[in-house]
Amino acid sequence: MNSYMEKLAAFILNKNFNVYNIAVIEGDGEPQVLRMQPCNKLNDTYSSAKAFCVTAVGMLYDRGLLKPEDRIVDIFREELPEGMDPRWEKTTLHMLMKHQAGFGGRYMDIDRADSHQYGEDWLKSCLTAPLDYTPGEGGRYSDASYYLVARAVEKAAGEDINLFLSHELFVPAKFEQWAWSTDPQGHPHGGSCIYLTTGDYAKLGAIYMNGGTYRGHRYLSEEWVRIVLERGYEMKPLMEGTDVYGKGGMHGQKLAVQPGARRVVAVHGHGPYGDALEEWLCKNPE
């Protein structure tokens, strides 16, 4: 256990946070993992799943198969249901990734709601849901946006996002195990519910910190990494005035990239400690 992990663990123990595991990657190294208490080997990253969707989009962008400006009606042209709001005509993948597709509330938040309310065809459910805002002009944070992003990846890749990332990321980066909750038709949720080890969770941050590479393998172009960080496609500054960025998830899941220190920190747990942990990671990068 390195000195930084010791400091972080001491902070967590002092605050009595309900943290399961912490993982630290220095530079291009392997993750060091500290188990803080008995827990499952795989844990839900909740909304951090969205950053994996963005990564899959980037892999397809680098191959010329998908781009942020693509319209949703073009991507799903053969599957568009009746009853769609005509404003979908202008909605792009960029708007989905920025939560500006017009959804209101927590649509398709299956972590809090009964998933059966969305029926068996979640694509139809999303595309016929009432829009509370004009796409591109407003919207609220919604898992529905990233369900559609995951389905867009599937259309471009020719296989679902879990299978695509399995051979493009999870296997080459030596993820131990992974699982992703699906809709009734078997399509991964996208916006949440990807289950990972904490060490593997940290590897995603290392890819962005290292300009698209990890352990000698290129996963993303430097261009896509730049686009993600400039546009805030899920990987965003964690605290104003610092250069630390990353992605969180419900109940305190945290992925933090500290570029100045060349370090990535990942945390799995369950509790209301997220903001306090985020502040500590931003104010204690060394």
Short mmCIF file of C-alpha atoms in Angstrom, two decimals:
data_model
loop_
_atom_site.label_atom_id
_atom_site.label_comp_id
_atom_site.label_asym_id
_atom_site.label_seq_id
_atom_site.Cartn_x
_atom_site.Cartn_y
_atom_site.Cartn_z
CA MET A 1 0.00 0.00 0.00
CA ASN A 2 1.53 3.31 -1.07
CA SER A 3 1.57 6.45 1.05
CA TYR A 4 -1.30 8.13 -0.80
CA MET A 5 -3.56 5.12 -0.29
CA GLU A 6 -2.64 5.17 3.41
CA LYS A 7 -3.69 8.84 3.65
CA LEU A 8 -6.96 8.19 1.84
CA ALA A 9 -7.75 5.14 3.96
CA ALA A 10 -7.03 7.09 7.14
CA PHE A 11 -9.41 9.85 6.03
CA ILE A 12 -12.15 7.33 5.26
CA LEU A 13 -11.72 5.52 8.57
CA ASN A 14 -11.63 8.76 10.53
CA LYS A 15 -14.91 9.86 8.93
CA ASN A 16 -16.42 6.39 9.32
CA PHE A 17 -17.49 6.31 5.68
CA ASN A 18 -19.11 3.09 4.49
CA VAL A 19 -16.50 2.41 1.80
CA TYR A 20 -15.95 -1.12 0.49
CA ASN A 21 -12.77 -0.82 -1.59
CA ILE A 22 -10.39 1.83 -2.81
CA ALA A 23 -8.09 1.44 -5.80
CA VAL A 24 -5.18 3.61 -6.90
CA ILE A 25 -3.31 3.62 -10.21
CA GLU A 26 -0.08 5.59 -10.45
CA GLY A 27 0.88 6.61 -13.99
CA ASP A 28 0.58 3.59 -16.26
CA GLY A 29 0.82 1.04 -13.48
CA GLU A 30 -1.41 -1.74 -12.28
CA PRO A 31 -4.14 -0.88 -9.77
CA GLN A 32 -3.40 -1.26 -6.09
CA VAL A 33 -6.57 -2.22 -4.24
CA LEU A 34 -7.37 -1.98 -0.54
CA ARG A 35 -10.45 -3.76 0.80
CA MET A 36 -11.86 -1.65 3.59
CA GLN A 37 -14.47 -4.21 4.68
CA PRO A 38 -16.07 -7.47 3.51
CA CYS A 39 -18.00 -6.92 0.28
CA ASN A 40 -18.86 -8.46 -3.06
CA LYS A 41 -16.05 -8.81 -5.58
CA LEU A 42 -18.12 -6.91 -8.16
CA ASN A 43 -19.99 -3.75 -7.20
CA ASP A 44 -22.40 -1.48 -9.01
CA THR A 45 -20.81 1.70 -10.35
CA TYR A 46 -24.27 3.20 -10.95
CA SER A 47 -23.99 6.32 -13.15
CA SER A 48 -20.29 5.81 -13.81
CA ALA A 49 -21.59 3.40 -16.44
CA LYS A 50 -22.25 6.47 -18.57
CA ALA A 51 -18.49 7.09 -18.90
CA PHE A 52 -18.14 3.59 -20.35
CA CYS A 53 -20.82 4.48 -22.91
CA VAL A 54 -18.88 7.60 -23.86
CA THR A 55 -15.77 5.45 -24.26
CA ALA A 56 -17.59 3.06 -26.59
CA VAL A 57 -18.82 6.02 -28.65
CA GLY A 58 -15.22 7.21 -28.87
CA MET A 59 -13.99 3.87 -30.15
CA LEU A 60 -16.59 4.02 -32.93
CA TYR A 61 -15.82 7.70 -33.58
CA ASP A 62 -12.18 6.79 -34.12
CA ARG A 63 -13.31 4.29 -36.79
CA GLY A 64 -15.61 6.75 -38.52
CA LEU A 65 -18.73 4.80 -37.54
CA LEU A 66 -20.36 7.24 -35.11
CA LYS A 67 -20.03 10.94 -34.38
CA PRO A 68 -21.64 13.33 -31.88
CA GLU A 69 -23.48 15.19 -34.65
CA ASP A 70 -25.37 12.07 -35.79
CA ARG A 71 -29.12 12.48 -35.49
CA ILE A 72 -31.06 9.97 -33.40
CA VAL A 73 -33.75 9.60 -36.07
CA ASP A 74 -31.06 8.57 -38.56
CA ILE A 75 -29.44 6.08 -36.20
CA PHE A 76 -32.75 4.38 -35.40
CA ARG A 77 -34.47 5.03 -38.74
CA GLU A 78 -35.73 1.45 -39.10
CA GLU A 79 -37.06 1.26 -35.54
CA LEU A 80 -38.76 4.62 -35.01
CA PRO A 81 -42.11 4.13 -33.27
CA GLU A 82 -45.34 5.99 -33.90
CA GLY A 83 -46.16 8.77 -31.49
CA MET A 84 -42.72 10.37 -31.36
CA ASP A 85 -42.44 14.05 -30.56
CA PRO A 86 -41.46 15.78 -33.85
CA ARG A 87 -38.68 17.57 -31.97
CA TRP A 88 -36.68 14.31 -32.05
CA GLU A 89 -35.85 15.23 -35.66
CA LYS A 90 -33.20 17.65 -34.37
CA THR A 91 -31.86 15.53 -31.51
CA THR A 92 -28.23 14.41 -31.83
CA LEU A 93 -25.96 12.00 -30.02
CA HIS A 94 -24.19 15.04 -28.58
CA MET A 95 -27.43 16.21 -26.98
CA LEU A 96 -27.92 12.78 -25.40
CA MET A 97 -24.40 12.74 -24.01
CA LYS A 98 -24.94 16.24 -22.57
CA HIS A 99 -28.39 15.39 -21.14
CA GLN A 100 -29.99 17.95 -23.45
CA ALA A 101 -32.41 15.62 -25.24
CA GLY A 102 -35.42 17.10 -23.45
CA PHE A 103 -36.12 14.41 -20.87
CA GLY A 104 -37.52 15.59 -17.54
CA GLY A 105 -37.04 14.02 -14.15
CA ARG A 106 -35.36 10.66 -13.66
CA TYR A 107 -36.75 8.80 -16.63
CA MET A 108 -35.57 5.18 -16.78
CA ASP A 109 -33.82 5.42 -13.40
CA ILE A 110 -34.18 1.71 -12.64
CA ASP A 111 -32.04 2.09 -9.51
CA ARG A 112 -34.96 3.91 -7.89
CA ALA A 113 -38.02 2.90 -9.94
CA ASP A 114 -39.72 -0.34 -10.97
CA SER A 115 -38.28 -1.15 -14.38
CA HIS A 116 -41.50 -2.88 -15.45
CA GLN A 117 -43.17 0.50 -15.91
CA TYR A 118 -41.17 0.93 -19.11
CA GLY A 119 -42.63 -2.19 -20.69
CA GLU A 120 -40.69 -4.71 -22.74
CA ASP A 121 -39.52 -2.32 -25.46
CA TRP A 122 -37.41 0.35 -23.78
CA LEU A 123 -36.39 1.96 -27.07
CA LYS A 124 -40.04 2.66 -27.85
CA SER A 125 -40.61 3.81 -24.28
CA CYS A 126 -37.78 6.38 -24.52
CA LEU A 127 -38.67 7.67 -27.96
CA THR A 128 -42.35 8.13 -27.12
CA ALA A 129 -41.86 9.59 -23.64
CA PRO A 130 -43.16 13.16 -23.28
CA LEU A 131 -40.35 15.68 -23.63
CA ASP A 132 -40.33 18.42 -21.01
CA TYR A 133 -37.81 20.54 -22.89
CA THR A 134 -36.87 21.29 -26.47
CA PRO A 135 -33.87 19.11 -27.42
CA GLY A 136 -30.68 21.13 -27.47
CA GLU A 137 -32.20 23.84 -25.31
CA GLY A 138 -32.73 21.96 -22.08
CA GLY A 139 -33.15 18.70 -20.26
CA ARG A 140 -32.45 17.02 -16.98
CA TYR A 141 -29.96 14.37 -16.04
CA SER A 142 -31.54 11.12 -17.21
CA ASP A 143 -30.52 7.49 -17.55
CA ALA A 144 -32.81 7.37 -20.58
CA SER A 145 -30.33 9.48 -22.53
CA TYR A 146 -27.59 6.93 -21.98
CA TYR A 147 -29.84 3.97 -22.66
CA LEU A 148 -30.21 5.53 -26.10
CA VAL A 149 -26.45 6.14 -26.33
CA ALA A 150 -25.86 2.45 -25.59
CA ARG A 151 -28.39 1.47 -28.24
CA ALA A 152 -26.70 3.82 -30.73
CA VAL A 153 -23.40 2.07 -30.03
CA GLU A 154 -25.13 -1.24 -30.70
CA LYS A 155 -26.45 -0.02 -34.07
CA ALA A 156 -23.01 1.22 -35.17
CA ALA A 157 -21.01 -1.71 -33.80
CA GLY A 158 -23.36 -4.48 -34.85
CA GLU A 159 -23.40 -5.94 -31.34
CA ASP A 160 -24.55 -4.74 -27.95
CA ILE A 161 -22.33 -2.40 -25.96
CA ASN A 162 -21.39 -5.05 -23.40
CA LEU A 163 -20.13 -7.43 -26.09
CA PHE A 164 -18.41 -4.60 -27.95
CA LEU A 165 -16.57 -3.36 -24.86
CA SER A 166 -15.76 -6.93 -23.85
CA HIS A 167 -13.38 -7.42 -26.77
CA GLU A 168 -12.39 -3.76 -27.21
CA LEU A 169 -11.72 -2.90 -23.55
CA PHE A 170 -12.52 -5.44 -20.86
CA VAL A 171 -10.45 -8.34 -22.23
CA PRO A 172 -7.39 -6.40 -23.49
CA ALA A 173 -7.28 -4.34 -20.27
CA LYS A 174 -7.57 -7.58 -18.26
CA PHE A 175 -10.75 -6.79 -16.37
CA GLU A 176 -11.37 -9.64 -13.95
CA GLN A 177 -15.15 -9.85 -14.30
CA TRP A 178 -17.95 -7.58 -15.46
CA ALA A 179 -21.72 -7.56 -15.83
CA TRP A 180 -24.31 -5.08 -17.09
CA SER A 181 -28.03 -5.08 -16.31
CA THR A 182 -30.25 -5.28 -19.38
CA ASP A 183 -33.73 -4.43 -20.55
CA PRO A 184 -36.25 -7.27 -21.10
CA GLN A 185 -34.92 -7.74 -24.65
CA GLY A 186 -31.31 -8.12 -23.50
CA HIS A 187 -29.94 -4.67 -24.37
CA PRO A 188 -27.61 -3.26 -21.65
CA HIS A 189 -29.06 -0.37 -19.68
CA GLY A 190 -26.20 2.02 -20.50
CA GLY A 191 -27.01 4.73 -17.96
CA SER A 192 -26.28 2.64 -14.88
CA CYS A 193 -25.87 -0.87 -13.52
CA ILE A 194 -22.43 -1.96 -14.71
CA TYR A 195 -20.77 -4.17 -12.10
CA LEU A 196 -16.97 -4.16 -11.82
CA THR A 197 -14.09 -4.75 -9.45
CA THR A 198 -12.75 -1.51 -8.01
CA GLY A 199 -9.36 -2.02 -9.65
CA ASP A 200 -10.96 -2.40 -13.06
CA TYR A 201 -13.14 0.66 -12.43
CA ALA A 202 -9.91 2.66 -11.98
CA LYS A 203 -8.54 1.51 -15.35
CA LEU A 204 -11.08 3.63 -17.20
CA GLY A 205 -9.67 6.75 -15.54
CA ALA A 206 -6.14 5.69 -16.43
CA ILE A 207 -7.06 5.51 -20.12
CA TYR A 208 -8.21 9.13 -20.09
CA MET A 209 -5.29 10.30 -17.96
CA ASN A 210 -2.83 8.69 -20.39
CA GLY A 211 -4.34 10.23 -23.51
CA GLY A 212 -6.24 7.12 -24.60
CA THR A 213 -3.70 4.42 -23.74
CA TYR A 214 -3.15 2.04 -20.84
CA ARG A 215 -0.32 -0.44 -20.33
CA GLY A 216 0.92 -0.05 -23.91
CA HIS A 217 -2.47 -0.50 -25.60
CA ARG A 218 -4.32 2.34 -27.31
CA TYR A 219 -8.05 2.32 -26.64
CA LEU A 220 -9.00 5.85 -27.69
CA SER A 221 -7.47 8.52 -29.87
CA GLU A 222 -6.02 11.61 -28.22
CA GLU A 223 -8.62 13.55 -30.22
CA TRP A 224 -11.53 11.74 -28.56
CA VAL A 225 -10.04 12.18 -25.09
CA ARG A 226 -9.73 15.91 -25.81
CA ILE A 227 -13.33 16.08 -27.05
CA VAL A 228 -14.62 14.32 -23.94
CA LEU A 229 -12.77 16.61 -21.55
CA GLU A 230 -13.59 19.79 -23.47
CA ARG A 231 -17.29 19.00 -23.85
CA GLY A 232 -17.77 17.34 -20.50
CA TYR A 233 -19.12 14.06 -21.80
CA GLU A 234 -19.49 12.63 -18.26
CA MET A 235 -15.77 13.00 -17.43
CA LYS A 236 -15.89 16.45 -15.82
CA PRO A 237 -14.03 18.54 -13.22
CA LEU A 238 -15.04 17.30 -9.78
CA MET A 239 -14.57 20.65 -8.11
CA GLU A 240 -14.25 24.17 -9.46
CA GLY A 241 -10.74 25.56 -9.30
CA THR A 242 -8.96 22.19 -9.48
CA ASP A 243 -7.78 20.06 -12.38
CA VAL A 244 -9.15 16.83 -10.87
CA TYR A 245 -11.85 15.28 -13.04
CA GLY A 246 -13.83 12.08 -13.23
CA LYS A 247 -17.25 10.57 -12.80
CA GLY A 248 -19.34 9.59 -9.81
CA GLY A 249 -22.26 7.29 -9.20
CA MET A 250 -25.10 6.96 -6.73
CA HIS A 251 -24.30 6.02 -3.12
CA GLY A 252 -20.75 7.34 -3.30
CA GLN A 253 -19.13 5.53 -6.22
CA LYS A 254 -16.22 7.66 -7.36
CA LEU A 255 -13.69 7.74 -10.20
CA ALA A 256 -11.19 10.58 -9.84
CA VAL A 257 -8.30 11.46 -12.16
CA GLN A 258 -5.56 13.63 -10.63
CA PRO A 259 -3.54 14.58 -13.74
CA GLY A 260 -0.94 16.64 -11.89
CA ALA A 261 -0.04 13.70 -9.69
CA ARG A 262 -0.48 11.18 -12.54
CA ARG A 263 -2.90 9.23 -10.35
CA VAL A 264 -6.36 7.67 -10.59
CA VAL A 265 -8.50 6.81 -7.58
CA ALA A 266 -11.61 4.62 -7.66
CA VAL A 267 -13.96 3.99 -4.75
CA HIS A 268 -16.85 1.60 -4.25
CA GLY A 269 -19.12 1.91 -1.24
CA HIS A 270 -22.59 2.89 -0.09
CA GLY A 271 -23.33 6.06 1.78
CA PRO A 272 -23.89 9.82 1.73
CA TYR A 273 -20.16 10.58 1.75
CA GLY A 274 -19.78 11.38 -1.96
CA ASP A 275 -19.35 15.16 -1.74
CA ALA A 276 -16.94 14.98 1.20
CA LEU A 277 -14.82 12.34 -0.51
CA GLU A 278 -14.82 14.33 -3.74
CA GLU A 279 -13.64 17.45 -1.92
CA TRP A 280 -10.83 15.55 -0.20
CA LEU A 281 -9.64 14.01 -3.49
CA CYS A 282 -9.59 17.45 -5.14
CA LYS A 283 -7.83 19.20 -2.27
CA ASN A 284 -5.32 16.42 -1.59
CA PRO A 285 -3.91 15.44 -4.99
CA GLU A 286 -0.38 14.85 -3.65
#
